[in-house]
mmCIF file of C-alpha atoms in Angstrom:
data_model
loop_
_atom_site.group_PDB
_atom_site.id
_atom_site.type_symbol
_atom_site.label_atom_id
_atom_site.label_comp_id
_atom_site.label_asym_id
_atom_site.label_seq_id
_atom_site.Cartn_x
_atom_site.Cartn_y
_atom_site.Cartn_z
ATOM 1 C CA MET A 90 46.136 135.502 92.861
ATOM 2 C CA ALA A 91 43.499 133.115 90.639
ATOM 3 C CA VAL A 92 43.731 129.549 91.239
ATOM 4 C CA LEU A 93 42.605 126.953 88.763
ATOM 5 C CA LEU A 94 41.978 123.505 89.187
ATOM 6 C CA ALA A 95 43.861 121.206 86.760
ATOM 7 C CA PHE A 96 42.358 118.006 85.456
ATOM 8 C CA SER A 97 44.456 115.718 83.058
ATOM 9 C CA PRO A 98 42.494 114.253 80.025
ATOM 10 C CA GLU A 99 44.761 110.748 80.492
ATOM 11 C CA PRO A 100 45.182 108.632 83.649
ATOM 12 C CA GLY A 101 48.569 109.232 83.933
ATOM 13 C CA MET A 102 49.287 112.465 83.535
ATOM 14 C CA MET A 103 49.726 115.089 86.505
ATOM 15 C CA ALA A 104 47.103 116.996 88.094
ATOM 16 C CA GLY A 105 47.322 120.073 90.372
ATOM 17 C CA ILE A 106 46.942 123.646 90.905
ATOM 18 C CA VAL A 107 47.799 126.471 88.896
ATOM 19 C CA CYS A 108 48.369 129.806 90.463
ATOM 20 C CA LEU A 109 48.066 132.983 88.535
ATOM 21 C CA GLY A 110 49.974 135.728 90.311
ATOM 22 C CA ALA A 111 52.466 138.704 89.532
ATOM 23 C CA GLY A 112 55.119 136.284 88.878
ATOM 24 C CA GLY A 113 53.172 134.390 86.290
ATOM 25 C CA PRO A 114 51.687 130.978 86.319
ATOM 26 C CA ALA A 115 52.942 128.494 88.519
ATOM 27 C CA PHE A 116 51.907 124.888 88.440
ATOM 28 C CA ARG A 117 51.822 122.897 91.591
ATOM 29 C CA PRO A 118 51.302 119.205 91.467
ATOM 30 C CA VAL A 119 48.945 117.632 94.111
ATOM 31 C CA GLY A 120 46.931 114.667 95.164
ATOM 32 C CA ARG A 121 46.705 111.328 93.819
ATOM 33 C CA TRP A 122 44.890 109.982 90.866
ATOM 34 C CA ARG A 123 41.806 108.116 90.959
ATOM 35 C CA ARG A 124 39.619 106.725 87.846
ATOM 36 C CA ARG A 125 36.465 109.586 88.528
ATOM 37 C CA SER A 126 34.642 110.963 86.119
ATOM 38 C CA VAL A 127 34.669 114.355 85.981
ATOM 39 C CA PRO A 128 31.077 116.110 85.437
ATOM 40 C CA GLY A 129 30.343 117.799 81.896
ATOM 41 C CA GLY A 130 32.751 115.122 80.043
ATOM 42 C CA GLY A 131 36.017 113.157 79.942
ATOM 43 C CA GLY A 132 38.982 113.246 81.879
ATOM 44 C CA HIS A 133 39.920 112.173 85.286
ATOM 45 C CA GLY A 134 39.916 114.198 88.513
ATOM 46 C CA PHE A 135 41.932 113.457 91.516
ATOM 47 C CA VAL A 136 41.828 113.849 95.485
ATOM 48 C CA VAL A 137 44.087 115.926 97.515
ATOM 49 C CA GLY A 138 47.078 114.635 98.710
ATOM 50 C CA CYS A 139 50.788 113.647 98.377
ATOM 51 C CA PRO A 140 51.376 111.364 95.061
ATOM 52 C CA ARG A 141 52.020 108.084 96.584
ATOM 53 C CA ALA A 142 54.998 106.485 94.859
ATOM 54 C CA ALA A 143 55.934 102.527 95.544
ATOM 55 C CA PRO A 144 57.478 101.786 98.452
ATOM 56 C CA PRO A 145 61.440 101.028 98.315
ATOM 57 C CA PRO A 146 62.356 97.534 99.010
ATOM 58 C CA ARG A 147 63.504 96.278 101.942
ATOM 59 C CA SER A 148 66.973 95.695 101.265
ATOM 60 C CA VAL A 149 67.113 99.545 100.346
ATOM 61 C CA LYS A 150 65.539 100.504 103.595
ATOM 62 C CA LYS A 151 68.087 98.253 105.569
ATOM 63 C CA THR A 152 70.837 99.917 103.520
ATOM 64 C CA VAL A 153 69.834 103.484 104.507
ATOM 65 C CA ARG A 154 69.327 101.986 108.198
ATOM 66 C CA GLU A 155 72.760 100.982 108.140
ATOM 67 C CA TRP A 156 74.499 103.743 106.655
ATOM 68 C CA ALA A 157 72.792 105.981 109.480
ATOM 69 C CA VAL A 158 74.095 104.320 112.184
ATOM 70 C CA ARG A 159 77.793 104.336 110.551
ATOM 71 C CA ARG A 160 77.110 107.720 110.239
ATOM 72 C CA ALA A 161 76.152 108.166 114.169
ATOM 73 C CA ARG A 162 79.141 105.352 114.973
ATOM 74 C CA PRO A 163 82.085 105.795 113.032
ATOM 75 C CA GLY A 164 84.140 102.604 112.521
ATOM 76 C CA ASN A 165 82.069 100.554 110.444
ATOM 77 C CA GLY A 166 78.868 100.495 112.894
ATOM 78 C CA ARG A 167 80.855 100.378 116.288
ATOM 79 C CA ILE A 168 81.443 103.000 118.649
ATOM 80 C CA SER A 169 85.212 104.382 117.791
ATOM 81 C CA PRO A 170 87.584 104.940 120.615
ATOM 82 C CA PRO A 171 88.842 108.195 121.736
ATOM 83 C CA ILE A 172 90.447 110.136 118.461
ATOM 84 C CA ILE A 173 94.320 110.934 118.670
ATOM 85 C CA THR A 174 94.721 114.326 117.627
ATOM 86 C CA ARG A 175 97.527 114.153 115.001
ATOM 87 C CA CYS A 176 99.955 116.803 114.455
ATOM 88 C CA PRO A 177 101.461 117.958 111.205
ATOM 89 C CA MET A 178 104.536 115.843 110.103
ATOM 90 C CA SER A 179 106.611 118.578 108.709
ATOM 91 C CA ASN A 180 108.969 118.908 111.933
ATOM 92 C CA LEU A 181 109.281 114.916 111.819
ATOM 93 C CA ARG A 182 112.843 113.300 111.085
ATOM 94 C CA PHE A 183 110.997 109.938 110.415
ATOM 95 C CA SER A 184 107.402 110.240 109.388
ATOM 96 C CA GLN A 185 107.133 106.479 109.029
ATOM 97 C CA VAL A 186 108.787 103.701 110.690
ATOM 98 C CA LEU A 187 109.103 100.100 111.812
ATOM 99 C CA LEU A 188 109.586 99.693 115.619
ATOM 100 C CA LYS A 189 111.343 96.770 116.423
ATOM 101 C CA ILE A 190 111.165 95.204 120.112
ATOM 102 C CA SER A 191 112.235 91.731 121.909
ATOM 103 C CA GLY A 192 109.964 89.730 123.371
ATOM 104 C CA GLU A 193 112.221 89.555 126.550
ATOM 105 C CA ALA A 194 111.439 93.855 126.892
ATOM 106 C CA LEU A 195 108.056 92.875 127.734
ATOM 107 C CA ALA A 196 108.642 90.860 130.485
ATOM 108 C CA GLY A 197 109.849 93.559 132.357
ATOM 109 C CA GLY A 198 111.710 92.309 135.465
ATOM 110 C CA ARG A 199 110.328 88.997 135.292
ATOM 111 C CA PRO A 200 112.101 85.863 133.845
ATOM 112 C CA PHE A 201 109.497 85.233 131.350
ATOM 113 C CA GLY A 202 105.877 86.209 130.481
ATOM 114 C CA ILE A 203 104.597 89.336 130.166
ATOM 115 C CA ASP A 204 104.561 92.419 132.729
ATOM 116 C CA ASN A 205 100.994 94.430 132.152
ATOM 117 C CA GLN A 206 102.728 97.769 133.329
ATOM 118 C CA THR A 207 105.805 97.322 131.198
ATOM 119 C CA ILE A 208 103.136 96.943 128.234
ATOM 120 C CA THR A 209 101.232 100.083 129.437
ATOM 121 C CA ASN A 210 104.636 102.297 129.568
ATOM 122 C CA PHE A 211 105.311 101.060 126.000
ATOM 123 C CA CYS A 212 102.172 101.545 124.694
ATOM 124 C CA ARG A 213 102.197 105.148 125.931
ATOM 125 C CA GLU A 214 105.376 105.994 124.380
ATOM 126 C CA ILE A 215 103.537 104.604 121.052
ATOM 127 C CA VAL A 216 100.392 106.477 121.391
ATOM 128 C CA ASP A 217 102.854 109.699 121.789
ATOM 129 C CA ALA A 218 104.544 109.254 119.080
ATOM 130 C CA THR A 219 101.780 108.827 116.977
ATOM 131 C CA ALA A 220 100.306 111.951 117.923
ATOM 132 C CA LEU A 221 103.070 114.002 116.494
ATOM 133 C CA GLY A 222 101.797 112.347 113.079
ATOM 134 C CA ALA A 223 103.977 109.242 112.763
ATOM 135 C CA ARG A 224 102.900 105.962 110.819
ATOM 136 C CA ILE A 225 104.146 103.398 113.266
ATOM 137 C CA SER A 226 104.348 99.519 112.328
ATOM 138 C CA LEU A 227 105.622 97.237 114.844
ATOM 139 C CA VAL A 228 107.374 93.589 114.792
ATOM 140 C CA ILE A 229 107.916 91.851 118.299
ATOM 141 C CA GLY A 230 109.875 89.129 119.397
ATOM 142 C CA GLY A 231 108.882 86.353 121.273
ATOM 143 C CA GLY A 232 111.575 85.459 123.436
ATOM 144 C CA ASN A 233 109.808 86.163 126.856
ATOM 145 C CA ILE A 234 107.782 83.051 125.759
ATOM 146 C CA PHE A 235 109.983 80.832 123.612
ATOM 147 C CA ARG A 236 112.831 81.079 121.798
ATOM 148 C CA GLY A 237 113.418 78.375 118.751
ATOM 149 C CA VAL A 238 117.019 79.076 118.483
ATOM 150 C CA SER A 239 117.416 77.719 122.290
ATOM 151 C CA GLU A 240 114.891 75.023 121.937
ATOM 152 C CA GLN A 241 117.078 73.836 119.047
ATOM 153 C CA ALA A 242 120.105 73.984 120.999
ATOM 154 C CA ALA A 243 117.986 71.813 123.716
ATOM 155 C CA GLY A 244 117.424 69.048 120.661
ATOM 156 C CA MET A 245 114.188 70.137 119.167
ATOM 157 C CA ASP A 246 114.089 70.199 115.580
ATOM 158 C CA ARG A 247 114.897 73.780 114.255
ATOM 159 C CA SER A 248 111.627 74.191 112.277
ATOM 160 C CA SER A 249 109.002 72.990 114.831
ATOM 161 C CA ALA A 250 110.834 75.216 117.481
ATOM 162 C CA ASP A 251 110.903 78.107 114.806
ATOM 163 C CA TYR A 252 107.056 77.626 114.391
ATOM 164 C CA MET A 253 106.547 77.594 117.888
ATOM 165 C CA GLY A 254 108.348 80.975 118.335
ATOM 166 C CA MET A 255 106.209 82.373 115.553
ATOM 167 C CA LEU A 256 103.125 81.677 117.382
ATOM 168 C CA ALA A 257 104.566 83.141 120.749
ATOM 169 C CA THR A 258 104.883 86.335 118.705
ATOM 170 C CA VAL A 259 101.368 86.631 118.222
ATOM 171 C CA LEU A 260 100.349 86.054 121.882
ATOM 172 C CA ASN A 261 102.800 89.656 122.223
ATOM 173 C CA ALA A 262 101.022 91.231 119.532
ATOM 174 C CA LEU A 263 97.727 90.589 120.881
ATOM 175 C CA ALA A 264 98.910 91.827 124.339
ATOM 176 C CA VAL A 265 100.263 95.010 122.805
ATOM 177 C CA GLN A 266 97.023 95.410 120.508
ATOM 178 C CA GLU A 267 95.035 95.237 123.696
ATOM 179 C CA GLY A 268 97.372 97.761 125.712
ATOM 180 C CA LEU A 269 97.119 100.170 122.880
ATOM 181 C CA GLU A 270 93.238 99.972 122.108
ATOM 182 C CA LYS A 271 92.741 100.797 125.516
ATOM 183 C CA GLN A 272 94.673 104.033 125.290
ATOM 184 C CA GLY A 273 92.403 104.743 122.446
ATOM 185 C CA LEU A 274 94.885 103.807 119.370
ATOM 186 C CA SER A 275 93.180 101.877 116.884
ATOM 187 C CA THR A 276 95.434 98.866 115.850
ATOM 188 C CA ARG A 277 95.515 95.865 113.651
ATOM 189 C CA VAL A 278 97.569 92.481 114.311
ATOM 190 C CA MET A 279 98.722 91.096 110.696
ATOM 191 C CA SER A 280 100.172 87.435 111.020
ATOM 192 C CA ALA A 281 102.148 85.918 108.800
ATOM 193 C CA ILE A 282 100.820 82.474 109.626
ATOM 194 C CA THR A 283 96.824 82.482 108.801
ATOM 195 C CA MET A 284 95.011 82.408 112.110
ATOM 196 C CA ARG A 285 91.657 84.319 111.256
ATOM 197 C CA GLU A 286 89.585 84.059 114.457
ATOM 198 C CA VAL A 287 92.404 85.840 115.987
ATOM 199 C CA CYS A 288 94.215 88.214 113.652
ATOM 200 C CA GLU A 289 94.128 89.625 110.201
ATOM 201 C CA PRO A 290 96.280 88.074 107.516
ATOM 202 C CA TYR A 291 99.580 89.712 106.481
ATOM 203 C CA ILE A 292 98.552 91.177 103.324
ATOM 204 C CA ARG A 293 100.992 94.186 102.403
ATOM 205 C CA ARG A 294 98.430 96.192 100.369
ATOM 206 C CA ARG A 295 96.213 96.026 103.342
ATOM 207 C CA ALA A 296 98.695 96.819 105.720
ATOM 208 C CA LEU A 297 99.602 100.039 103.727
ATOM 209 C CA HIS A 298 95.397 100.945 103.674
ATOM 210 C CA HIS A 299 95.826 100.715 107.544
ATOM 211 C CA LEU A 300 98.669 102.637 107.735
ATOM 212 C CA ASP A 301 96.825 105.680 105.746
ATOM 213 C CA LYS A 302 94.020 105.069 107.812
ATOM 214 C CA GLY A 303 96.079 106.204 111.011
ATOM 215 C CA ARG A 304 96.364 102.626 112.762
ATOM 216 C CA VAL A 305 99.298 101.095 114.285
ATOM 217 C CA VAL A 306 100.059 97.744 112.454
ATOM 218 C CA ILE A 307 101.529 94.619 114.274
ATOM 219 C CA CYS A 308 103.004 92.128 112.209
ATOM 220 C CA ALA A 309 103.584 89.047 113.865
ATOM 221 C CA ALA A 310 104.395 85.333 113.084
ATOM 222 C CA GLY A 311 107.618 86.859 111.662
ATOM 223 C CA THR A 312 108.262 86.062 107.979
ATOM 224 C CA GLY A 313 105.807 82.916 108.260
ATOM 225 C CA ASN A 314 108.898 80.490 107.588
ATOM 226 C CA PRO A 315 111.713 78.723 110.301
ATOM 227 C CA TYR A 316 115.198 79.833 110.033
ATOM 228 C CA PHE A 317 114.464 83.714 109.500
ATOM 229 C CA THR A 318 114.847 85.467 112.926
ATOM 230 C CA THR A 319 111.966 88.536 113.911
ATOM 231 C CA ASP A 320 115.166 90.808 113.074
ATOM 232 C CA THR A 321 114.880 89.805 109.483
ATOM 233 C CA ALA A 322 111.371 90.090 109.376
ATOM 234 C CA ALA A 323 111.439 93.675 110.538
ATOM 235 C CA ALA A 324 113.857 94.675 107.879
ATOM 236 C CA LEU A 325 111.575 92.799 105.474
ATOM 237 C CA ARG A 326 108.683 94.450 106.699
ATOM 238 C CA ALA A 327 110.148 97.866 106.925
ATOM 239 C CA MET A 328 110.989 97.701 103.020
ATOM 240 C CA GLU A 329 107.513 96.577 102.128
ATOM 241 C CA LEU A 330 105.710 99.208 104.069
ATOM 242 C CA LYS A 331 107.943 101.821 102.607
ATOM 243 C CA SER A 332 109.291 103.049 106.216
ATOM 244 C CA GLU A 333 111.781 105.413 106.297
ATOM 245 C CA ALA A 334 113.780 103.725 109.188
ATOM 246 C CA ILE A 335 114.029 100.391 111.372
ATOM 247 C CA LEU A 336 113.981 101.720 115.195
ATOM 248 C CA LYS A 337 115.218 98.800 117.149
ATOM 249 C CA GLY A 338 113.949 99.611 120.846
ATOM 250 C CA THR A 339 116.208 97.978 123.664
ATOM 251 C CA LYS A 340 116.842 98.105 127.264
ATOM 252 C CA VAL A 341 120.203 100.004 126.583
ATOM 253 C CA ASP A 342 120.780 103.517 125.502
ATOM 254 C CA GLY A 343 122.606 102.558 121.771
ATOM 255 C CA VAL A 344 125.426 99.854 120.858
ATOM 256 C CA TYR A 345 128.530 99.523 122.905
ATOM 257 C CA ASP A 346 131.445 97.203 121.959
ATOM 258 C CA LYS A 347 130.847 94.906 124.469
ATOM 259 C CA ASP A 348 127.931 94.179 126.979
ATOM 260 C CA PRO A 349 128.107 97.474 129.226
ATOM 261 C CA ALA A 350 125.836 95.502 132.136
ATOM 262 C CA LYS A 351 128.904 93.126 132.467
ATOM 263 C CA HIS A 352 131.517 95.487 131.292
ATOM 264 C CA ALA A 353 131.799 99.322 132.973
ATOM 265 C CA ASP A 354 134.672 100.299 130.263
ATOM 266 C CA ALA A 355 132.242 99.404 127.788
ATOM 267 C CA VAL A 356 132.302 102.248 124.962
ATOM 268 C CA LYS A 357 129.533 103.652 123.168
ATOM 269 C CA PHE A 358 129.102 104.325 119.397
ATOM 270 C CA ASP A 359 126.929 107.325 118.306
ATOM 271 C CA GLU A 360 127.221 105.832 114.680
ATOM 272 C CA LEU A 361 128.232 102.872 113.020
ATOM 273 C CA THR A 362 128.131 101.835 109.399
ATOM 274 C CA TYR A 363 126.815 98.939 108.180
ATOM 275 C CA MET A 364 130.089 97.399 107.568
ATOM 276 C CA ASP A 365 131.296 98.289 111.202
ATOM 277 C CA VAL A 366 128.252 96.463 112.091
ATOM 278 C CA LEU A 367 128.993 93.318 110.306
ATOM 279 C CA GLU A 368 132.880 93.218 110.730
ATOM 280 C CA LYS A 369 132.720 93.744 114.470
ATOM 281 C CA ARG A 370 129.956 91.440 114.953
ATOM 282 C CA LEU A 371 128.131 93.900 116.821
ATOM 283 C CA ARG A 372 124.974 92.891 118.320
ATOM 284 C CA VAL A 373 122.509 95.036 116.603
ATOM 285 C CA MET A 374 120.454 92.833 114.249
ATOM 286 C CA ASP A 375 121.379 89.284 112.721
ATOM 287 C CA THR A 376 123.615 89.713 109.925
ATOM 288 C CA THR A 377 120.492 88.962 107.437
ATOM 289 C CA ALA A 378 118.726 91.855 108.475
ATOM 290 C CA ILE A 379 121.896 94.187 108.690
ATOM 291 C CA SER A 380 122.474 92.932 105.045
ATOM 292 C CA LEU A 381 119.071 93.609 103.731
ATOM 293 C CA ALA A 382 118.749 96.934 105.395
ATOM 294 C CA MET A 383 122.419 97.787 103.788
ATOM 295 C CA ASP A 384 121.000 96.683 100.153
ATOM 296 C CA ASN A 385 118.308 98.939 100.602
ATOM 297 C CA HIS A 386 119.559 101.901 102.137
ATOM 298 C CA MET A 387 117.715 101.598 105.302
ATOM 299 C CA PRO A 388 118.589 103.441 108.513
ATOM 300 C CA ILE A 389 118.545 101.733 111.942
ATOM 301 C CA VAL A 390 118.497 103.297 115.218
ATOM 302 C CA VAL A 391 119.039 101.374 118.230
ATOM 303 C CA PHE A 392 118.111 102.849 121.697
ATOM 304 C CA ASN A 393 116.300 102.764 124.783
ATOM 305 C CA MET A 394 112.783 101.949 124.242
ATOM 306 C CA PHE A 395 111.931 102.413 127.993
ATOM 307 C CA THR A 396 113.347 105.992 128.646
ATOM 308 C CA ALA A 397 110.129 108.191 128.499
ATOM 309 C CA GLY A 398 110.063 110.180 125.421
ATOM 310 C CA ASN A 399 112.836 108.628 123.526
ATOM 311 C CA LEU A 400 110.525 107.167 120.680
ATOM 312 C CA SER A 401 109.377 110.761 119.976
ATOM 313 C CA ARG A 402 113.195 112.392 120.404
ATOM 314 C CA VAL A 403 114.098 109.802 117.677
ATOM 315 C CA LEU A 404 111.494 110.962 115.515
ATOM 316 C CA THR A 405 112.203 114.151 115.863
ATOM 317 C CA GLY A 406 116.049 113.807 114.825
ATOM 318 C CA GLU A 407 117.469 114.637 118.711
ATOM 319 C CA PRO A 408 120.714 112.582 119.134
ATOM 320 C CA VAL A 409 119.266 109.475 120.396
ATOM 321 C CA GLY A 410 120.852 105.999 120.349
ATOM 322 C CA THR A 411 123.241 104.747 118.055
ATOM 323 C CA VAL A 412 122.716 105.213 114.181
ATOM 324 C CA VAL A 413 123.598 102.636 111.701
ATOM 325 C CA ARG A 414 123.743 103.738 107.984
ATOM 326 C CA GLY A 415 126.345 103.902 105.157
ATOM 327 C CA GLY A 416 129.540 102.338 104.062
ATOM 328 C CA GLU A 417 127.872 99.953 101.875
#
């Protein structure tokens, strides 16, 4: 194989080595240019080495480093929690739901406040349900901390009392978020009242984006308006977030004709229509929420949230609790 050293007649042209072998000539550029006269005539030579390009701007270097960090640490540069494995959703009756629970349910056996063990058990049910592939959004009441309707009856202005109740729902939402993320489930709290230092503002498209990313979305502060309950907020958010059903998690296993805790002869309903609930004044959700669900053909499932495995059973279509639908 013959090797020829190539020079350029112009300072800006490429220099290199031409290898003459069986496969034909091959040009291999090497070196970097210096203005050096070539003995015996014009042209410019070179010194052996790699061509040196202008260094990239510092901003480019920083961007590359940040990209490498994000590749190593998913989640916008943060170390991600354990990944929840999701199964296909083909075996689910409801693949996207809104779960509504009262604030009192988080108090456990306490008269008020938040019970940590109750939060842990509740969050474990949600983690198991998301492992089936379901997309879950939450609306949580604030009655374990402050109930606006009760305070209004005691003489407080209704609007002020309702706003205080909305803030109580944010406290509950943050407690549930902490419990879910401790168990490795990515969660976002989105408030109808802006408080950016604490949680995200509720924006429908952003909430849908979080659900698409497999995150649990907790909608706090009700609708952001007084005179509307968290039941109405749950119905509204269910429509906005394209939920297939509203799941009302309670301490009892369905809807009864009277309070089963006070009446031993209380009869449980397996299925009801919206009109049944309205005409019989059954305590499923408030009338505004029921009317909104009826107008938009949104089924409601009332079940005992604190029986282990019940949430997953509802999602897979097992006969659990009471179903409200039809009869519009």
